[in-house]
């Protein structure tokens, strides 16, 4: 009897465990499906524009870091509040320029590490509307303009706030207080920080939250899980970037690009045009349109997005050099739209020496050919018959030749494609390789 009872108990325990595992597995599957669903637009968007706009544009100094690292005193930094006018600010012009670049979304600094909010936050008076001659919420009209232009809205928000009296860190070698000795004060800061995030959710309902500055505190200290929960309760479709101590949806490598294809499911490279995020007129080390297009092609070839930054002036105008880059980029993205948006990451390394993308139905390979070339380009291991090859923007078929195919072997030959000079793009040519069937690749070691 006792034995029977034991067997019964163990059986129930096993059943209990099994049902537990199944329900957690099912739960995480639902979450994963939801994440996949909400990431759809992001995955197809490929290009976003980042905007760093704040009082640092008044003197053209480093955003927030200039006082933190003591290149300028905190008082002098804050004096820039008096010079922020936004007097020539035309939000719809900004949105149009972004649209023109080909970008599908924009991320703007609602508040940087300096704590100066662009909107009329109820939780602090350190804001553009309350403390500058601009005297108005400059974020709302831009969010509206983006939506009017059918662009997704991303809000950058710095978790850390070096200006807030209850935030412990301040200058690089100076703290306001020791958090371990005064947990109440940190708790007060958290209420403020979560409160501002909540305001952003309610007022703007952004498609994407772009957090920054999580590094100064731990996941528990930020209560990162609660931040995520709060955002998703308000809008289950909101995307959260990866700078939330593991509670985000995608990775954000910064400035430096991954050399080989990252293993992350979703990622976005954020990058400046010169050497600064904000307006910094003496930094003239601009990347050329050619360099930016090359980097962009490399990013999408590896399954990522590019978030390219601009830093407007305090009056709301944008430097001609930045405008020019966005326009040149726009010319190129418009012409090559079908090879960029809504495509998949390209051929794995080894098949083609350059960036590429693949159409979602796997029937077209797009090969990105940088600059002006005189020789042929080559594809290795293409195990699907080619229907036609041409250059985007020109419908003439291109000549190609299959080399080294042995009639009785199943190993595909090498494809050599000639791209005539008169069909090449000024920046980067895209060769469209249409296939008879779905793409199949030979990944073997060669031989017979
Ligand atoms: C870094 C910097 C910040 C900048 C951000 C953009 O985290 O602290 O100044 O806004 O990168 O990715």
Tab-separated table of C-alpha atoms and ligand atoms in Angstrom:
chain	number	residue	atom	x	y	z
A	1	UNK	CA	0.000	0.000	0.000
A	2	UNK	CA	2.769	2.357	1.053
A	3	UNK	CA	4.588	1.534	-2.195
A	4	UNK	CA	1.501	2.220	-4.238
A	5	UNK	CA	1.065	5.547	-2.489
A	6	UNK	CA	4.695	6.470	-3.247
A	7	UNK	CA	4.258	5.582	-6.904
A	8	UNK	CA	1.107	7.687	-7.002
A	9	UNK	CA	2.880	10.657	-5.409
A	10	UNK	CA	5.877	10.472	-7.765
A	11	UNK	CA	3.568	10.164	-10.758
A	12	UNK	CA	1.672	13.294	-9.710
A	13	UNK	CA	4.924	15.169	-9.172
A	14	UNK	CA	6.160	14.165	-12.649
A	15	UNK	CA	2.850	15.181	-14.212
A	16	UNK	CA	2.947	18.473	-12.354
A	17	UNK	CA	6.453	19.155	-13.639
A	18	UNK	CA	5.618	18.185	-17.175
A	19	UNK	CA	2.597	20.447	-17.262
A	20	UNK	CA	4.749	23.200	-15.751
A	21	UNK	CA	7.401	22.835	-18.445
A	22	UNK	CA	4.769	22.745	-21.153
A	23	UNK	CA	3.050	25.855	-19.987
A	24	UNK	CA	6.307	27.839	-19.621
A	25	UNK	CA	7.434	26.612	-23.021
A	26	UNK	CA	4.090	27.591	-24.500
A	27	UNK	CA	4.296	30.931	-22.742
A	28	UNK	CA	7.742	31.704	-24.110
A	29	UNK	CA	6.591	30.599	-27.554
A	30	UNK	CA	3.731	33.075	-27.389
A	31	UNK	CA	6.150	35.797	-26.313
A	32	UNK	CA	8.529	34.883	-29.115
A	33	UNK	CA	5.690	34.964	-31.654
A	34	UNK	CA	4.612	38.348	-30.375
A	35	UNK	CA	8.153	39.666	-30.601
A	36	UNK	CA	8.528	38.303	-34.147
A	37	UNK	CA	5.285	40.019	-35.096
A	38	UNK	CA	6.122	43.403	-33.647
A	39	UNK	CA	9.670	43.346	-35.085
A	40	UNK	CA	8.346	42.957	-38.652
A	41	UNK	CA	8.383	46.638	-39.614
A	42	UNK	CA	11.777	47.135	-37.989
A	43	UNK	CA	13.272	44.210	-39.850
A	44	UNK	CA	12.009	45.548	-43.189
A	45	UNK	CA	12.875	49.180	-42.462
A	46	UNK	CA	16.688	48.873	-42.816
A	47	UNK	CA	17.378	52.595	-42.469
A	48	UNK	CA	16.598	54.937	-39.601
A	49	UNK	CA	17.745	58.481	-38.863
A	50	UNK	CA	18.983	59.328	-35.387
A	51	UNK	CA	18.652	62.923	-34.186
A	52	UNK	CA	20.631	64.403	-31.316
A	53	UNK	CA	19.115	67.779	-30.621
A	54	UNK	CA	19.700	69.642	-27.399
A	55	UNK	CA	21.229	72.706	-25.767
A	56	UNK	CA	24.713	71.392	-26.604
A	57	UNK	CA	24.072	72.673	-30.137
A	58	UNK	CA	24.188	76.274	-28.860
A	59	UNK	CA	27.968	76.327	-28.514
A	60	UNK	CA	28.515	73.193	-30.544
A	61	UNK	CA	30.034	71.143	-27.721
A	62	UNK	CA	29.825	67.449	-26.928
A	63	UNK	CA	26.317	66.330	-25.904
A	64	UNK	CA	26.216	66.029	-22.086
A	65	UNK	CA	29.680	64.454	-21.940
A	66	UNK	CA	31.342	67.875	-22.274
A	67	UNK	CA	30.364	68.860	-18.711
A	68	UNK	CA	30.544	65.328	-17.299
A	69	UNK	CA	34.139	65.065	-18.501
A	70	UNK	CA	34.830	68.648	-17.376
A	71	UNK	CA	35.655	70.159	-20.742
A	72	UNK	CA	33.160	72.859	-19.826
A	73	UNK	CA	31.791	73.732	-16.368
A	74	UNK	CA	28.273	72.580	-15.509
A	75	UNK	CA	27.210	76.223	-15.075
A	76	UNK	CA	28.467	77.159	-18.511
A	77	UNK	CA	26.794	74.100	-19.936
A	78	UNK	CA	23.442	75.092	-18.461
A	79	UNK	CA	23.889	78.678	-19.672
A	80	UNK	CA	23.330	77.253	-23.140
A	81	UNK	CA	19.652	76.974	-22.148
A	82	UNK	CA	19.461	80.727	-22.798
A	83	UNK	CA	20.654	80.300	-26.355
A	84	UNK	CA	18.317	77.542	-27.518
A	85	UNK	CA	15.789	79.347	-29.709
A	86	UNK	CA	14.411	76.801	-32.218
A	87	UNK	CA	13.528	79.943	-34.164
A	88	UNK	CA	13.866	78.381	-37.609
A	89	UNK	CA	12.603	74.970	-36.625
A	90	UNK	CA	10.312	73.394	-39.173
A	91	UNK	CA	9.421	69.876	-38.024
A	92	UNK	CA	7.735	68.919	-41.282
A	93	UNK	CA	10.874	69.931	-43.186
A	94	UNK	CA	12.885	67.566	-40.974
A	95	UNK	CA	10.424	64.757	-41.514
A	96	UNK	CA	10.438	65.335	-45.280
A	97	UNK	CA	14.223	65.239	-45.377
A	98	UNK	CA	14.213	61.969	-43.458
A	99	UNK	CA	11.621	60.533	-45.817
A	100	UNK	CA	13.775	61.678	-48.737
A	101	UNK	CA	16.791	59.780	-47.384
A	102	UNK	CA	14.811	56.576	-47.731
A	103	UNK	CA	14.673	55.998	-43.970
A	104	UNK	CA	11.569	54.344	-42.609
A	105	UNK	CA	11.951	55.472	-39.013
A	106	UNK	CA	13.540	58.110	-36.853
A	107	UNK	CA	14.873	58.131	-33.301
A	108	UNK	CA	15.152	61.515	-31.588
A	109	UNK	CA	16.680	62.369	-28.209
A	110	UNK	CA	13.687	63.160	-26.026
A	111	UNK	CA	16.199	63.615	-23.194
A	112	UNK	CA	19.953	63.107	-23.205
A	113	UNK	CA	22.241	62.472	-20.213
A	114	UNK	CA	22.103	66.215	-19.352
A	115	UNK	CA	18.475	65.795	-18.298
A	116	UNK	CA	17.073	68.539	-20.551
A	117	UNK	CA	13.730	67.277	-21.863
A	118	UNK	CA	12.503	68.308	-25.285
A	119	UNK	CA	8.889	67.968	-24.213
A	120	UNK	CA	6.882	69.682	-21.473
A	121	UNK	CA	7.478	67.083	-18.793
A	122	UNK	CA	5.394	67.496	-15.671
A	123	UNK	CA	8.109	65.908	-13.562
A	124	UNK	CA	10.889	68.462	-13.889
A	125	UNK	CA	11.360	72.039	-14.984
A	126	UNK	CA	14.580	71.209	-16.792
A	127	UNK	CA	13.111	71.270	-20.242
A	128	UNK	CA	13.180	73.215	-23.501
A	129	UNK	CA	9.635	74.582	-22.970
A	130	UNK	CA	10.277	75.665	-19.372
A	131	UNK	CA	13.805	77.020	-19.531
A	132	UNK	CA	14.737	78.219	-23.012
A	133	UNK	CA	13.692	81.056	-25.331
A	134	UNK	CA	12.140	78.381	-27.569
A	135	UNK	CA	9.431	78.270	-24.868
A	136	UNK	CA	7.570	75.318	-26.337
A	137	UNK	CA	7.453	71.581	-26.521
A	138	UNK	CA	9.558	70.906	-29.619
A	139	UNK	CA	9.020	67.152	-29.574
A	140	UNK	CA	5.249	66.933	-30.154
A	141	UNK	CA	5.163	68.716	-33.532
A	142	UNK	CA	8.015	66.544	-34.787
A	143	UNK	CA	6.331	63.320	-33.708
A	144	UNK	CA	3.210	64.500	-35.560
A	145	UNK	CA	5.230	65.367	-38.658
A	146	UNK	CA	6.904	61.956	-38.674
A	147	UNK	CA	3.546	60.202	-38.449
A	148	UNK	CA	2.174	62.385	-41.238
A	149	UNK	CA	5.060	61.257	-43.424
A	150	UNK	CA	4.400	57.645	-42.515
A	151	UNK	CA	7.608	57.272	-40.577
A	152	UNK	CA	7.855	55.214	-37.408
A	153	UNK	CA	8.586	57.177	-34.250
A	154	UNK	CA	11.486	56.239	-31.986
A	155	UNK	CA	12.263	58.108	-28.778
A	156	UNK	CA	15.747	58.067	-27.301
A	157	UNK	CA	15.644	58.402	-23.526
A	158	UNK	CA	18.644	58.514	-21.215
A	159	UNK	CA	17.988	56.444	-18.111
A	160	UNK	CA	20.788	58.249	-16.342
A	161	UNK	CA	20.267	61.948	-15.655
A	162	UNK	CA	23.361	63.765	-14.463
A	163	UNK	CA	21.344	66.904	-13.673
A	164	UNK	CA	18.715	65.376	-11.438
A	165	UNK	CA	19.271	66.125	-7.721
A	166	UNK	CA	18.443	62.524	-6.762
A	167	UNK	CA	20.645	60.910	-9.388
A	168	UNK	CA	23.926	59.888	-7.678
A	169	UNK	CA	26.436	60.314	-10.510
A	170	UNK	CA	27.378	63.781	-11.751
A	171	UNK	CA	30.863	64.734	-12.970
A	172	UNK	CA	33.358	62.051	-13.890
A	173	UNK	CA	35.078	62.265	-10.479
A	174	UNK	CA	32.247	63.628	-8.411
A	175	UNK	CA	29.116	62.010	-7.049
A	176	UNK	CA	26.196	63.705	-5.359
A	177	UNK	CA	25.748	60.937	-2.819
A	178	UNK	CA	26.427	57.294	-2.114
A	179	UNK	CA	23.466	55.216	-3.196
A	180	UNK	CA	24.220	52.363	-0.799
A	181	UNK	CA	23.955	54.773	2.119
A	182	UNK	CA	20.817	56.467	0.881
A	183	UNK	CA	18.566	53.970	-0.897
A	184	UNK	CA	15.524	56.231	-0.310
A	185	UNK	CA	17.036	58.904	-2.476
A	186	UNK	CA	17.688	56.411	-5.268
A	187	UNK	CA	14.102	55.212	-4.920
A	188	UNK	CA	12.981	58.814	-5.434
A	189	UNK	CA	15.045	59.014	-8.597
A	190	UNK	CA	13.533	55.792	-9.893
A	191	UNK	CA	10.021	57.154	-9.450
A	192	UNK	CA	11.054	60.182	-11.486
A	193	UNK	CA	12.792	58.141	-14.199
A	194	UNK	CA	9.983	55.599	-14.601
A	195	UNK	CA	7.522	58.489	-14.421
A	196	UNK	CA	9.113	60.250	-17.396
A	197	UNK	CA	9.109	57.017	-19.404
A	198	UNK	CA	5.449	56.685	-18.609
A	199	UNK	CA	4.828	60.250	-19.748
A	200	UNK	CA	6.514	59.490	-23.056
A	201	UNK	CA	4.358	56.381	-23.481
A	202	UNK	CA	1.164	58.236	-22.760
A	203	UNK	CA	1.891	61.401	-24.666
A	204	UNK	CA	3.605	60.000	-27.751
A	205	UNK	CA	2.946	56.270	-27.835
A	206	UNK	CA	6.276	55.721	-29.646
A	207	UNK	CA	6.794	52.739	-31.928
A	208	UNK	CA	10.241	52.352	-30.445
A	209	UNK	CA	11.938	53.230	-27.163
A	210	UNK	CA	15.661	53.791	-27.522
A	211	UNK	CA	17.230	53.700	-24.056
A	212	UNK	CA	20.761	54.741	-23.259
A	213	UNK	CA	22.996	55.110	-20.221
A	214	UNK	CA	22.012	51.872	-18.487
A	215	UNK	CA	25.660	51.165	-17.698
A	216	UNK	CA	25.802	53.222	-14.492
A	217	UNK	CA	23.481	50.886	-12.544
A	218	UNK	CA	22.472	47.254	-12.408
A	219	UNK	CA	19.408	45.560	-13.824
A	220	UNK	CA	17.832	45.373	-10.346
A	221	UNK	CA	18.652	48.982	-9.561
A	222	UNK	CA	16.949	50.226	-12.716
A	223	UNK	CA	14.094	47.776	-12.198
A	224	UNK	CA	14.498	47.114	-15.875
A	225	UNK	CA	11.857	44.362	-15.947
A	226	UNK	CA	9.271	46.856	-14.675
A	227	UNK	CA	10.273	49.417	-17.281
A	228	UNK	CA	9.697	46.861	-20.024
A	229	UNK	CA	6.446	45.705	-18.467
A	230	UNK	CA	5.118	49.249	-18.148
A	231	UNK	CA	5.882	50.065	-21.776
A	232	UNK	CA	4.332	46.881	-23.119
A	233	UNK	CA	1.244	47.241	-20.965
A	234	UNK	CA	0.683	50.554	-22.609
A	235	UNK	CA	1.543	49.371	-26.104
A	236	UNK	CA	2.307	45.670	-26.642
A	237	UNK	CA	3.738	46.488	-30.087
A	238	UNK	CA	6.367	48.925	-28.814
A	239	UNK	CA	9.919	47.907	-29.654
A	240	UNK	CA	12.658	48.428	-27.062
A	241	UNK	CA	16.332	48.714	-27.965
A	242	UNK	CA	18.930	46.579	-26.237
A	243	UNK	CA	20.279	49.120	-23.753
A	244	UNK	CA	17.995	48.056	-20.947
A	245	UNK	CA	20.162	45.517	-19.199
A	246	UNK	CA	18.901	42.533	-21.177
A	247	UNK	CA	15.264	43.666	-21.350
A	248	UNK	CA	15.374	44.987	-24.896
A	249	UNK	CA	14.449	43.426	-28.227
A	250	UNK	CA	17.524	44.066	-30.336
A	251	UNK	CA	21.248	44.806	-30.146
A	252	UNK	CA	22.774	48.213	-30.799
A	253	UNK	CA	26.447	48.104	-31.793
A	254	UNK	CA	27.704	51.689	-31.848
A	255	UNK	CA	30.027	53.320	-34.404
A	256	UNK	CA	32.030	50.159	-35.044
A	257	UNK	CA	30.563	47.562	-37.327
A	258	UNK	CA	30.560	43.835	-36.829
A	259	UNK	CA	33.199	42.227	-39.063
A	260	UNK	CA	31.319	39.005	-39.623
A	261	UNK	CA	27.590	38.366	-39.498
A	262	UNK	CA	26.406	38.784	-35.898
A	263	UNK	CA	24.412	35.992	-34.342
A	264	UNK	CA	21.802	38.407	-32.960
A	265	UNK	CA	18.345	37.996	-34.419
A	266	UNK	CA	17.893	41.782	-34.768
A	267	UNK	CA	20.476	44.513	-34.636
A	268	UNK	CA	21.009	48.122	-35.568
A	269	UNK	CA	24.292	49.941	-36.054
A	270	UNK	CA	24.092	53.527	-34.813
A	271	UNK	CA	26.632	55.783	-36.424
A	272	UNK	CA	27.556	59.463	-36.660
A	273	UNK	CA	28.174	61.281	-39.953
A	274	UNK	CA	31.236	63.070	-38.565
A	275	UNK	CA	32.724	62.433	-35.116
A	276	UNK	CA	29.915	63.796	-33.000
A	277	UNK	CA	26.282	62.916	-32.269
A	278	UNK	CA	25.210	66.472	-31.684
A	279	UNK	CA	25.939	69.614	-33.752
A	280	UNK	CA	29.673	70.196	-33.569
A	281	UNK	CA	30.677	72.626	-36.324
A	282	UNK	CA	34.415	72.151	-35.940
A	283	UNK	CA	34.255	68.396	-36.470
A	284	UNK	CA	34.669	68.209	-40.197
A	285	UNK	CA	35.665	64.610	-40.521
A	286	UNK	CA	32.514	63.678	-42.430
A	287	UNK	CA	32.034	60.304	-44.000
A	288	UNK	CA	31.361	60.639	-47.711
A	289	UNK	CA	28.062	59.492	-49.246
A	290	UNK	CA	30.023	56.670	-50.880
A	291	UNK	CA	31.382	55.523	-47.509
A	292	UNK	CA	27.970	55.705	-45.870
A	293	UNK	CA	26.336	53.772	-48.705
A	294	UNK	CA	29.073	51.128	-48.506
A	295	UNK	CA	28.570	50.778	-44.754
A	296	UNK	CA	24.803	50.653	-45.206
A	297	UNK	CA	25.080	47.886	-47.808
A	298	UNK	CA	27.368	45.950	-45.493
A	299	UNK	CA	24.914	46.310	-42.602
A	300	UNK	CA	21.866	45.080	-44.529
A	301	UNK	CA	23.904	42.318	-46.107
A	302	UNK	CA	24.521	41.106	-42.572
A	303	UNK	CA	20.885	41.364	-41.538
A	304	UNK	CA	21.007	44.656	-39.614
A	305	UNK	CA	19.648	48.187	-39.789
A	306	UNK	CA	21.601	51.431	-39.969
A	307	UNK	CA	20.630	54.290	-37.654
A	308	UNK	CA	22.443	57.262	-39.136
A	309	UNK	CA	22.775	60.347	-36.976
A	310	UNK	CA	22.298	64.029	-37.648
A	311	UNK	CA	22.778	66.888	-35.159
A	312	UNK	CA	20.655	69.964	-35.945
A	313	UNK	CA	21.649	73.492	-34.867
A	314	UNK	CA	19.976	75.182	-31.889
A	315	UNK	CA	17.715	77.195	-34.208
A	316	UNK	CA	16.417	74.030	-35.820
A	317	UNK	CA	18.291	74.263	-39.110
A	318	UNK	CA	20.397	71.374	-40.352
A	319	UNK	CA	23.944	71.796	-41.634
A	320	UNK	CA	24.157	71.638	-45.442
A	321	UNK	CA	26.779	68.884	-45.232
A	322	UNK	CA	24.349	66.659	-43.347
A	323	UNK	CA	21.480	67.547	-45.668
A	324	UNK	CA	23.644	66.694	-48.656
A	325	UNK	CA	24.535	63.267	-47.266
A	326	UNK	CA	20.874	62.471	-46.620
A	327	UNK	CA	19.922	63.586	-50.115
A	328	UNK	CA	22.667	61.610	-51.837
A	329	UNK	CA	21.781	58.578	-49.747
A	330	UNK	CA	18.153	59.131	-50.718
A	331	UNK	CA	18.927	59.183	-54.434
A	332	UNK	CA	20.663	55.865	-54.068
A	333	UNK	CA	18.072	54.188	-51.810
A	334	UNK	CA	15.244	55.326	-54.092
A	335	UNK	CA	16.876	53.851	-57.165
A	336	UNK	CA	17.698	50.590	-55.390
A	337	UNK	CA	14.599	50.301	-53.232
A	338	UNK	CA	13.752	46.739	-54.230
A	339	UNK	CA	17.206	45.482	-53.225
A	340	UNK	CA	17.077	47.158	-49.823
A	341	UNK	CA	13.693	47.334	-48.127
A	342	UNK	CA	11.921	44.169	-47.175
A	343	UNK	CA	14.814	41.964	-48.220
A	344	UNK	CA	16.676	39.345	-46.230
A	345	UNK	CA	20.357	39.233	-45.245
A	346	UNK	CA	22.540	38.220	-48.175
A	347	UNK	CA	24.621	35.226	-49.173
A	348	UNK	CA	26.726	33.709	-46.420
A	349	UNK	CA	30.400	34.573	-46.691
A	350	UNK	CA	32.366	32.790	-49.353
A	351	UNK	CA	29.815	32.940	-52.182
A	352	UNK	CA	30.386	36.526	-53.239
A	353	UNK	CA	33.066	39.041	-52.327
A	354	UNK	CA	30.826	41.900	-51.402
A	355	UNK	CA	27.535	42.739	-49.766
A	356	UNK	CA	24.321	41.162	-51.022
A	357	UNK	CA	20.665	40.759	-50.076
A	358	UNK	CA	18.052	38.176	-51.013
A	359	UNK	CA	14.389	38.730	-51.884
A	360	UNK	CA	11.953	37.322	-49.342
A	361	UNK	CA	10.775	34.606	-51.721
A	362	UNK	CA	14.432	33.606	-52.340
A	363	UNK	CA	14.095	34.029	-56.087
A	364	UNK	CA	16.405	37.028	-56.524
A	365	UNK	CA	19.910	37.735	-55.288
A	366	UNK	CA	21.019	41.356	-55.208
A	367	UNK	CA	24.748	41.866	-55.479
A	368	UNK	CA	26.193	45.205	-54.351
A	369	UNK	CA	29.171	46.191	-56.412
A	370	UNK	CA	31.149	49.062	-54.914
A	371	UNK	CA	32.545	51.978	-56.880
A	372	UNK	CA	33.705	51.689	-60.448
A	373	UNK	CA	34.888	48.267	-61.497
A	374	UNK	CA	36.459	47.042	-64.687
A	375	UNK	CA	36.663	43.277	-64.158
A	376	UNK	CA	33.868	40.698	-63.824
A	377	UNK	CA	32.185	39.749	-60.576
A	378	UNK	CA	31.911	36.142	-59.471
A	379	UNK	CA	29.423	33.992	-57.525
A	380	UNK	CA	30.482	30.628	-56.097
A	381	UNK	CA	28.277	27.669	-55.226
A	382	UNK	CA	25.050	28.924	-56.841
A	383	UNK	CA	23.016	25.749	-57.186
A	384	UNK	CA	19.943	27.253	-58.860
A	385	UNK	CA	19.651	28.063	-62.539
A	386	UNK	CA	19.791	31.731	-63.457
A	387	UNK	CA	16.866	33.211	-65.355
A	388	UNK	CA	18.287	36.632	-66.035
A	389	UNK	CA	20.864	39.094	-64.781
A	390	UNK	CA	20.567	42.869	-64.986
A	391	UNK	CA	21.517	46.065	-63.243
A	392	UNK	CA	18.905	47.862	-61.159
A	393	UNK	CA	17.855	51.039	-62.884
A	394	UNK	CA	18.489	49.521	-66.327
A	395	UNK	CA	16.531	46.667	-67.814
A	396	UNK	CA	19.119	45.360	-70.290
A	397	UNK	CA	20.249	41.830	-69.594
A	398	UNK	CA	23.852	41.379	-68.574
A	399	UNK	CA	26.129	38.731	-70.001
A	400	UNK	CA	27.222	36.023	-67.673
A	401	UNK	CA	29.230	32.883	-68.089
A	402	UNK	CA	29.333	29.637	-66.091
A	403	UNK	CA	32.869	28.435	-65.664
A	404	UNK	CA	34.244	25.089	-64.463
A	405	UNK	CA	31.000	23.113	-64.472
A	406	UNK	CA	31.631	19.431	-65.075
A	407	UNK	CA	28.683	17.892	-66.901
A	408	UNK	CA	28.482	14.735	-64.819
A	409	UNK	CA	29.138	16.350	-61.420
A	410	UNK	CA	26.419	17.909	-59.258
A	411	UNK	CA	28.741	20.667	-58.063
A	412	UNK	CA	27.752	24.016	-59.611
A	413	UNK	CA	30.258	26.021	-61.643
A	414	UNK	CA	31.354	29.591	-60.984
A	415	UNK	CA	29.230	32.420	-62.348
A	416	UNK	CA	31.115	35.343	-63.904
A	417	UNK	CA	29.055	38.463	-64.606
A	418	UNK	CA	30.236	41.398	-66.656
A	419	UNK	CA	28.988	44.776	-65.438
A	420	UNK	CA	29.621	47.271	-68.238
A	421	UNK	CA	30.995	50.608	-67.136
A	422	UNK	CA	28.156	52.589	-68.671
A	423	UNK	CA	25.662	50.754	-66.472
A	424	UNK	CA	27.456	51.334	-63.212
A	425	UNK	CA	26.047	53.548	-60.462
A	426	UNK	CA	28.046	56.544	-59.299
A	427	UNK	CA	28.210	55.086	-55.757
A	428	UNK	CA	27.301	51.438	-55.741
A	429	UNK	CA	25.786	49.330	-58.506
A	430	UNK	CA	23.249	46.660	-57.642
A	431	UNK	CA	23.161	43.594	-59.879
A	432	UNK	CA	19.888	41.689	-59.852
A	433	UNK	CA	20.308	37.932	-60.362
A	434	UNK	CA	16.899	36.389	-61.063
A	435	UNK	CA	16.697	32.667	-60.452
A	436	UNK	CA	14.570	29.960	-62.073
A	437	UNK	CA	13.670	28.551	-58.652
A	438	UNK	CA	14.253	29.227	-54.993
A	439	UNK	CA	17.879	29.876	-54.129
A	440	UNK	CA	19.925	26.797	-53.303
A	441	UNK	CA	23.565	27.008	-52.366
A	442	UNK	CA	26.312	24.458	-52.632
A	443	UNK	CA	28.376	24.694	-49.445
A	444	UNK	CA	30.624	21.672	-49.923
A	445	UNK	CA	34.342	21.258	-50.202
A	446	UNK	CA	34.538	20.887	-53.969
A	447	UNK	CA	36.012	17.858	-55.701
A	448	UNK	CA	33.916	15.483	-57.784
B	1	LIG	C1	26.532	56.751	-26.237
B	1	LIG	C2	26.731	58.150	-25.716
B	1	LIG	C3	25.702	59.114	-26.116
B	1	LIG	C4	25.070	58.904	-27.462
B	1	LIG	C5	24.797	57.454	-27.707
B	1	LIG	C6	24.277	57.151	-29.079
B	1	LIG	O1	25.832	55.968	-25.366
B	1	LIG	O2	26.774	58.165	-24.309
B	1	LIG	O3	26.201	60.407	-25.999
B	1	LIG	O4	23.893	59.596	-27.453
B	1	LIG	O5	25.943	56.699	-27.498
B	1	LIG	O6	24.255	55.792	-29.319
